[in-house]
XYZ file of C-alpha atoms in Angstrom:
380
model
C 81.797 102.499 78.094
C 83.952 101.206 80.951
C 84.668 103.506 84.205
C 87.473 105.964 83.871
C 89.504 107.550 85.693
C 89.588 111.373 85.783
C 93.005 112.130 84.867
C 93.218 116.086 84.942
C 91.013 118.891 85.252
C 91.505 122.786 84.512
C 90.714 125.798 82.847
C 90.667 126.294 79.204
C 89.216 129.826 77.773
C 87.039 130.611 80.966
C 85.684 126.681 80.806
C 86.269 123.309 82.798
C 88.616 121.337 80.419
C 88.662 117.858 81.792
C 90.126 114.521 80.666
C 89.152 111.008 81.810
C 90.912 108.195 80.877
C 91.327 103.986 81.584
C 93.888 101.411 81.539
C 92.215 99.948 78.986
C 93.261 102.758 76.753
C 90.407 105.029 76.283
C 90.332 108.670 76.687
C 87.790 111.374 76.199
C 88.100 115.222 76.710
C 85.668 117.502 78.027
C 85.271 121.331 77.470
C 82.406 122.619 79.723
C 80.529 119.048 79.711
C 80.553 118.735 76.139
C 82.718 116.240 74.546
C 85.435 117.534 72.122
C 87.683 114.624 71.130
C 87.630 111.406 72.221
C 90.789 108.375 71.673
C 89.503 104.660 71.424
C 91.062 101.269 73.479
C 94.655 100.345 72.184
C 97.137 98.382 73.437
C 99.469 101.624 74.079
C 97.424 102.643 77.109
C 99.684 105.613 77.829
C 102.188 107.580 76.331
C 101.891 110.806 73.864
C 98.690 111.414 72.993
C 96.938 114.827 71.340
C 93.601 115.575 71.871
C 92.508 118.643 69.001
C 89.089 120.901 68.697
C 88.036 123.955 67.637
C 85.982 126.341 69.224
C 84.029 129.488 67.834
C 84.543 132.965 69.017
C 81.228 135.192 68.157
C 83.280 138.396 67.994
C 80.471 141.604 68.657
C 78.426 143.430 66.104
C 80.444 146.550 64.437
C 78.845 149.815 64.271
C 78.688 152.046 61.120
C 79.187 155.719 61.199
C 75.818 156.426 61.875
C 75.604 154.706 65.089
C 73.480 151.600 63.558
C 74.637 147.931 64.135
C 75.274 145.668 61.152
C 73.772 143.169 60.834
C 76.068 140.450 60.183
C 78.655 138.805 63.090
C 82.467 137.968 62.461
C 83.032 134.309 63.674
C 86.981 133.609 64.769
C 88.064 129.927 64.890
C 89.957 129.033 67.537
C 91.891 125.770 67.721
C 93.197 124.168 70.983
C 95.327 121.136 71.163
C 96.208 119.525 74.712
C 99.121 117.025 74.679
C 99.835 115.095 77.418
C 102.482 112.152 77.945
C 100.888 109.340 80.211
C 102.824 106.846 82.960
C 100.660 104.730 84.392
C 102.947 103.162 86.863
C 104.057 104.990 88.572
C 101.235 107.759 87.326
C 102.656 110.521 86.108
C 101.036 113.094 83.383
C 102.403 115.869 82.225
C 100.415 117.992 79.791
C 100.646 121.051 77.549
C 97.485 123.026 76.726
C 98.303 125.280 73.062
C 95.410 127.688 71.998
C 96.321 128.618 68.242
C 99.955 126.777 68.846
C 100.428 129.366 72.046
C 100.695 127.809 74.913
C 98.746 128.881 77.788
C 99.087 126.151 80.104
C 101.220 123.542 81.183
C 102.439 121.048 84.363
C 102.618 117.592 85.823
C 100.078 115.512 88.014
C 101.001 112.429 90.201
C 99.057 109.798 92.350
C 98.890 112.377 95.026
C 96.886 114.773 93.297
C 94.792 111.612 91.932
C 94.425 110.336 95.359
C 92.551 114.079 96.870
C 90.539 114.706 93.864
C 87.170 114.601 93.620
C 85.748 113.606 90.471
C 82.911 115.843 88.303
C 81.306 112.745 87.791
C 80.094 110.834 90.655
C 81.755 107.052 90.800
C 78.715 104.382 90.865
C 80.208 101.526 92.486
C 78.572 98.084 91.394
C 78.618 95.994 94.313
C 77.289 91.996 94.418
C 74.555 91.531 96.427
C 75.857 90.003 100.034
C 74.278 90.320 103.527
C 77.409 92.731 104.625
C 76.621 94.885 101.650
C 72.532 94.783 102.430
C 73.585 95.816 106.148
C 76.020 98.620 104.941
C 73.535 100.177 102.685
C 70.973 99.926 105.522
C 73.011 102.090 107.951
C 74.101 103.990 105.426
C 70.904 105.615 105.178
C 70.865 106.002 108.987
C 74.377 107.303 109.482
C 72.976 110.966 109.869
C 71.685 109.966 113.236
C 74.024 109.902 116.101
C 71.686 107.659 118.242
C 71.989 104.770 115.860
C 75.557 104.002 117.115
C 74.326 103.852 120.726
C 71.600 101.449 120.125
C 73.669 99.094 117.581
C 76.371 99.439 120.197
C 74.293 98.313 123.145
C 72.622 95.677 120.890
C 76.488 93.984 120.298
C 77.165 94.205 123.770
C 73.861 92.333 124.797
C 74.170 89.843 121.944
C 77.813 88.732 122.474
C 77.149 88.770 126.248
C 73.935 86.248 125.142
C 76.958 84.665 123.269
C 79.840 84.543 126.212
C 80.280 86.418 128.731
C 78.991 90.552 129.499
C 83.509 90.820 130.633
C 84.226 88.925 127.022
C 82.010 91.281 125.416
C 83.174 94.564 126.130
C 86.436 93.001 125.374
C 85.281 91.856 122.160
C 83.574 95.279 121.430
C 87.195 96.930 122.358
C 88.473 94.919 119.576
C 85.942 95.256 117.158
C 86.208 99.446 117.699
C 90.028 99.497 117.480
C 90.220 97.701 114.543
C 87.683 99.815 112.637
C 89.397 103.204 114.057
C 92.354 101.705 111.952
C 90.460 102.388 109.286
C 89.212 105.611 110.252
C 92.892 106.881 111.081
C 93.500 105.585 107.343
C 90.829 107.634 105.747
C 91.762 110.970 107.732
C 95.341 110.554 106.461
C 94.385 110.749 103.255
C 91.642 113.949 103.757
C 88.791 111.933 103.457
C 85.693 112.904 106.004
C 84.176 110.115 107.830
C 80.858 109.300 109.145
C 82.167 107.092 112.515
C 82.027 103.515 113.293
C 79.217 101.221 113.735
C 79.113 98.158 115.703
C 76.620 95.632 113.550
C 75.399 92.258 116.273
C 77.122 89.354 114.895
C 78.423 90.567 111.971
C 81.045 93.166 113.326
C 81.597 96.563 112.699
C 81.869 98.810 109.878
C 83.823 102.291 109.387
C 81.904 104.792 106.918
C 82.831 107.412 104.896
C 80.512 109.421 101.981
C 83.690 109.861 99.693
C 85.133 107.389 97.413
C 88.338 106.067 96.806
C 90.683 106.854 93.634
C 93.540 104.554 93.658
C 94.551 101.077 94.317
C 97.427 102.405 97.127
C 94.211 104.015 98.978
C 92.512 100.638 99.125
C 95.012 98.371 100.345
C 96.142 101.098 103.384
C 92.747 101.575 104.082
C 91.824 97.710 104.312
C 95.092 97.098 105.928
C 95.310 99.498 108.898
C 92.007 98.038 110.122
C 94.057 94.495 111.255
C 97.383 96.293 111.626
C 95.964 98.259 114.479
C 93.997 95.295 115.631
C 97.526 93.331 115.438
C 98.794 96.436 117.815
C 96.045 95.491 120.564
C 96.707 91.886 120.470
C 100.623 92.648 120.531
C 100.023 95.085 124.065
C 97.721 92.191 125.306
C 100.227 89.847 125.085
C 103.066 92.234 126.408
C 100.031 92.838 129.638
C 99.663 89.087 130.119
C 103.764 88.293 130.077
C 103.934 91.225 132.639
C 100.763 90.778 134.935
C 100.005 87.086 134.980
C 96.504 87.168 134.464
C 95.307 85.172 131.759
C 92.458 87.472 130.486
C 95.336 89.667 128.358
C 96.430 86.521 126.842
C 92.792 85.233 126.189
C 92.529 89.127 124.585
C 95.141 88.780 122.754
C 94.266 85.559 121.232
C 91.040 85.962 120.029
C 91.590 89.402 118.584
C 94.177 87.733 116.745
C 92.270 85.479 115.482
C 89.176 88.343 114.311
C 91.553 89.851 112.938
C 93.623 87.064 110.928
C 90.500 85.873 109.244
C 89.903 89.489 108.009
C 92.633 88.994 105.965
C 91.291 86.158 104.100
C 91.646 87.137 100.637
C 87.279 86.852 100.154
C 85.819 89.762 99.627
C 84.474 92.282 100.967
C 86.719 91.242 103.848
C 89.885 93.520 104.343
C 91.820 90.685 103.098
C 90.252 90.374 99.642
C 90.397 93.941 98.824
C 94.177 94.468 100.173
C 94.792 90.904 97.401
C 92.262 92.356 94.431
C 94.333 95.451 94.270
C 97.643 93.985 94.089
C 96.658 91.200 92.009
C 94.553 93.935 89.882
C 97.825 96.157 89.664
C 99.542 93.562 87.751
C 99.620 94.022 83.704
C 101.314 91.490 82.666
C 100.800 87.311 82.546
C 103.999 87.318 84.934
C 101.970 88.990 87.300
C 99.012 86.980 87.498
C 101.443 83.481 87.582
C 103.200 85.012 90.708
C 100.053 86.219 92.084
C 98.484 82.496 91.675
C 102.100 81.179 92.881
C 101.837 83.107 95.846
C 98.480 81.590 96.720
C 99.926 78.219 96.201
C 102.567 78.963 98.502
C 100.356 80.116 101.191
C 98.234 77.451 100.981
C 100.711 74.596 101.001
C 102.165 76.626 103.966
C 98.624 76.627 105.895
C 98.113 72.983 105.113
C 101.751 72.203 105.883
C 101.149 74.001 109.426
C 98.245 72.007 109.872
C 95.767 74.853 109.506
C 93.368 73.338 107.072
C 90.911 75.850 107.431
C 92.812 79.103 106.757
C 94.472 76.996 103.812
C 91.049 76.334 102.652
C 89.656 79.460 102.810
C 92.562 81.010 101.365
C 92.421 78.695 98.272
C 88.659 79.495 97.489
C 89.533 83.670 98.675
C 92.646 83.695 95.770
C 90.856 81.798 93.223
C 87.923 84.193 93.340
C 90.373 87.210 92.693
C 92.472 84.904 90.186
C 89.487 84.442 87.933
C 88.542 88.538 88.317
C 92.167 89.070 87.057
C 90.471 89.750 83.251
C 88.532 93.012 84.747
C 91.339 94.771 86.257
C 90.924 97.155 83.196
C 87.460 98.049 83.933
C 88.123 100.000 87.162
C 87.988 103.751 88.080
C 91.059 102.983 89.929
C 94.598 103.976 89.566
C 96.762 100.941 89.692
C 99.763 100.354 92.274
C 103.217 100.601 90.913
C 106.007 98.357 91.699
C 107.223 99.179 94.770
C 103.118 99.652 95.945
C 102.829 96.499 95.013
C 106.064 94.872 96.669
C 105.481 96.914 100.200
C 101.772 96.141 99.824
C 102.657 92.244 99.815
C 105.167 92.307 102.821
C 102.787 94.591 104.838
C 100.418 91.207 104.815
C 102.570 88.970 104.964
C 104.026 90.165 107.864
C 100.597 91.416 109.378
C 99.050 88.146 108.584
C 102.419 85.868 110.061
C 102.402 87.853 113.324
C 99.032 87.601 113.976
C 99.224 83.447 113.690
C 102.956 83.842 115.608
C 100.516 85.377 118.525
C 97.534 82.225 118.322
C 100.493 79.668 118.065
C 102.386 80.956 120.740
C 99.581 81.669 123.408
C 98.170 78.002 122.495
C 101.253 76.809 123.392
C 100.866 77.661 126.964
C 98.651 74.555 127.501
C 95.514 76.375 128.833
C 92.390 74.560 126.717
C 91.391 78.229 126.354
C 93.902 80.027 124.333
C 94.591 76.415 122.347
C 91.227 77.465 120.781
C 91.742 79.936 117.904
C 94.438 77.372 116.970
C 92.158 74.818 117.142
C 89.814 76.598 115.051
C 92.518 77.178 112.209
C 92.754 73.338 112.028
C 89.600 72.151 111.832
């Protein structure tokens, strides 16, 4: 059985009645853990659907006139019927819950009470095996202690110092931290608890949290705030070099640019690829996928047009990767963007992902060999 999504939970007859459901079609109702109606995959994935089961009342033992019990037990039927009408972009569910044609409750749910649930049962994420996803496992299990970001702190500082220069960094580290707080900022907003930041030598940093995600919209701000922050630093660099003079703002603001512009690469699990995956995922129909691969095409000609053969490159193998995933977007947990998700979601990185190379283009063209670099780098 594919992952579902759990689309409402509440109280039927003194028990937990919960529903889960998938884009794929597939629902399956729960009355105190036990399953009580199930509806199989179809191409109507939403809509009116009626779940109906019957339940058993045990009504007590009467008493004769002598004050004995009989023996025998009266057993009442009762049948419940939930009907609920199903949008899936954007989500909306409203539902009716009928015991013996009586209704006894009713409402609506949107993706905001989808977005601060937490499931009954637990969300195993399958992730492919990577070094980023080996290192986030492995401080994962030491998150609890506090003096685990001090050392991996000090260990970043001492191996991009090894690297550059002990001024570049603590600059670097500044960049590394604000970008993840992005992240963090994102999580808080939407009331999930974090665990802090952790700086990881070489590899860069990573912003935990225990709880897990339930839509598509909570994926791409989350991924996306980490650069648009780190786009914010690079923007007050610049503004710090054009006012002071000294090159070491503009050499700031260049590189973090650059950190920060290939996180965007649509490869996962860079920001980039998840921010891509979940708009790409979001689309149902073929449309979709042509203007998701057209889009790719575009930014690729664009790159290689520019003369950045790298981030064209990179970009090409990135969207091809999520292009090919396309088939799977069913078999996800998570609740899909709507339109206008998925039309802000795109301008949000385009424009992130454009200012960020408007900063390395116009700081290389300043003619110091220094801040030519990231550009270089883009067109190797």
């Amino acid at each position: 059985m594919e992952p579902k999504l759990e689309l409402l939970k509440i109280d039927c007859l003194g028990k937990q009645l919960r529903l889960e459901g998938s884009l794929a079609g597939w629902q399956q109702l729960f009355w105190d853990n036990t399953l009580v109606s199930q509806k199989e995959a179809s191409v109507d994935n939403g809509g009116l659907k009626v779940h109906v089961f019957e339940l058993t009342h045990h009504s007590s033992p009467l008493a004769t006139e002598s004050g004995e019990q009989a023996i025998a037990m009266t057993e009442n039927k009762i049948q419940v019927r939930l009907e609920t009408d199903l949008v899936w972009q954007p989500f909306r569910l409203d539902y009716c819950l009928l015991q013996d044609d009586k209704i006894i409750d009713q409402g609506r749910r949107t993706e905001k009470d989808i977005e601060r649930q937490t499931p009954e049962t637990p969300i195993v994420k399958q992730q492919k095996l990577s070094m980023v996803g080996l290192a986030s496992l492995g401080f994962k299990l030491l998150k609890s202690a506090k003096v685990i970001k001090v050392v991996l702190a000090g260990a970043s500082v001492a191996a991009y110092s090894w690297l550059f220069s002990f001024q570049f960094a603590l600059a670097l580290i500044a960049c590394l931290v604000f970008h993840e707080y992005g992240h963090i900022r994102a999580m808080k907003y939407f009331g999930m608890k974090t665990k802090g930041i952790y700086l990881i030598p070489f590899m860069g940093g990573l912003a935990l949290s225990d709880e897990k995600i339930n839509t598509r919209w909570q994926d791409v701000v989350i991924s996306i705030m980490g650069p648009t922050f780190g786009l914010l630093m690079s923007i007050a660099s610049l503004i710090a070099y054009h006012v002071t003079g000294n090159v070491f703002f503009a050499g700031l603001a260049a590189f973090n640019a650059l950190l920060n512009l290939f996180n965007l690469l649509p490869i996962l699990p860079l920001d980039g690829g998840h921010i891509l995956k979940s708009i790409s995922f979001s689309m149902n129909s073929i449309m979709g996928l042509v203007a998701c691969a057209a889009g790719a095409a575009f930014g690729v000609y664009i790159s290689y047009t520019l003369g950045l053969a790298l981030l064209g490159f990179l970009l090409l193998i990135g969207s091809l990767e999520i292009i090919f995933e396309w088939r799977t977007r069913h078999q996800s947990h998570l609740l899909p963007l709507d339109r206008y998700g998925q039309i802000f979601s795109v301008i949000w990185y385009l424009l992130t992902v454009g200012a960020l190379v408007g900063i390395i283009w116009h700081l290389a063209g300043t003619g110091d060999d220094m801040l030519s670099l990231p550009l270089q780098i883009l067109r190797s």
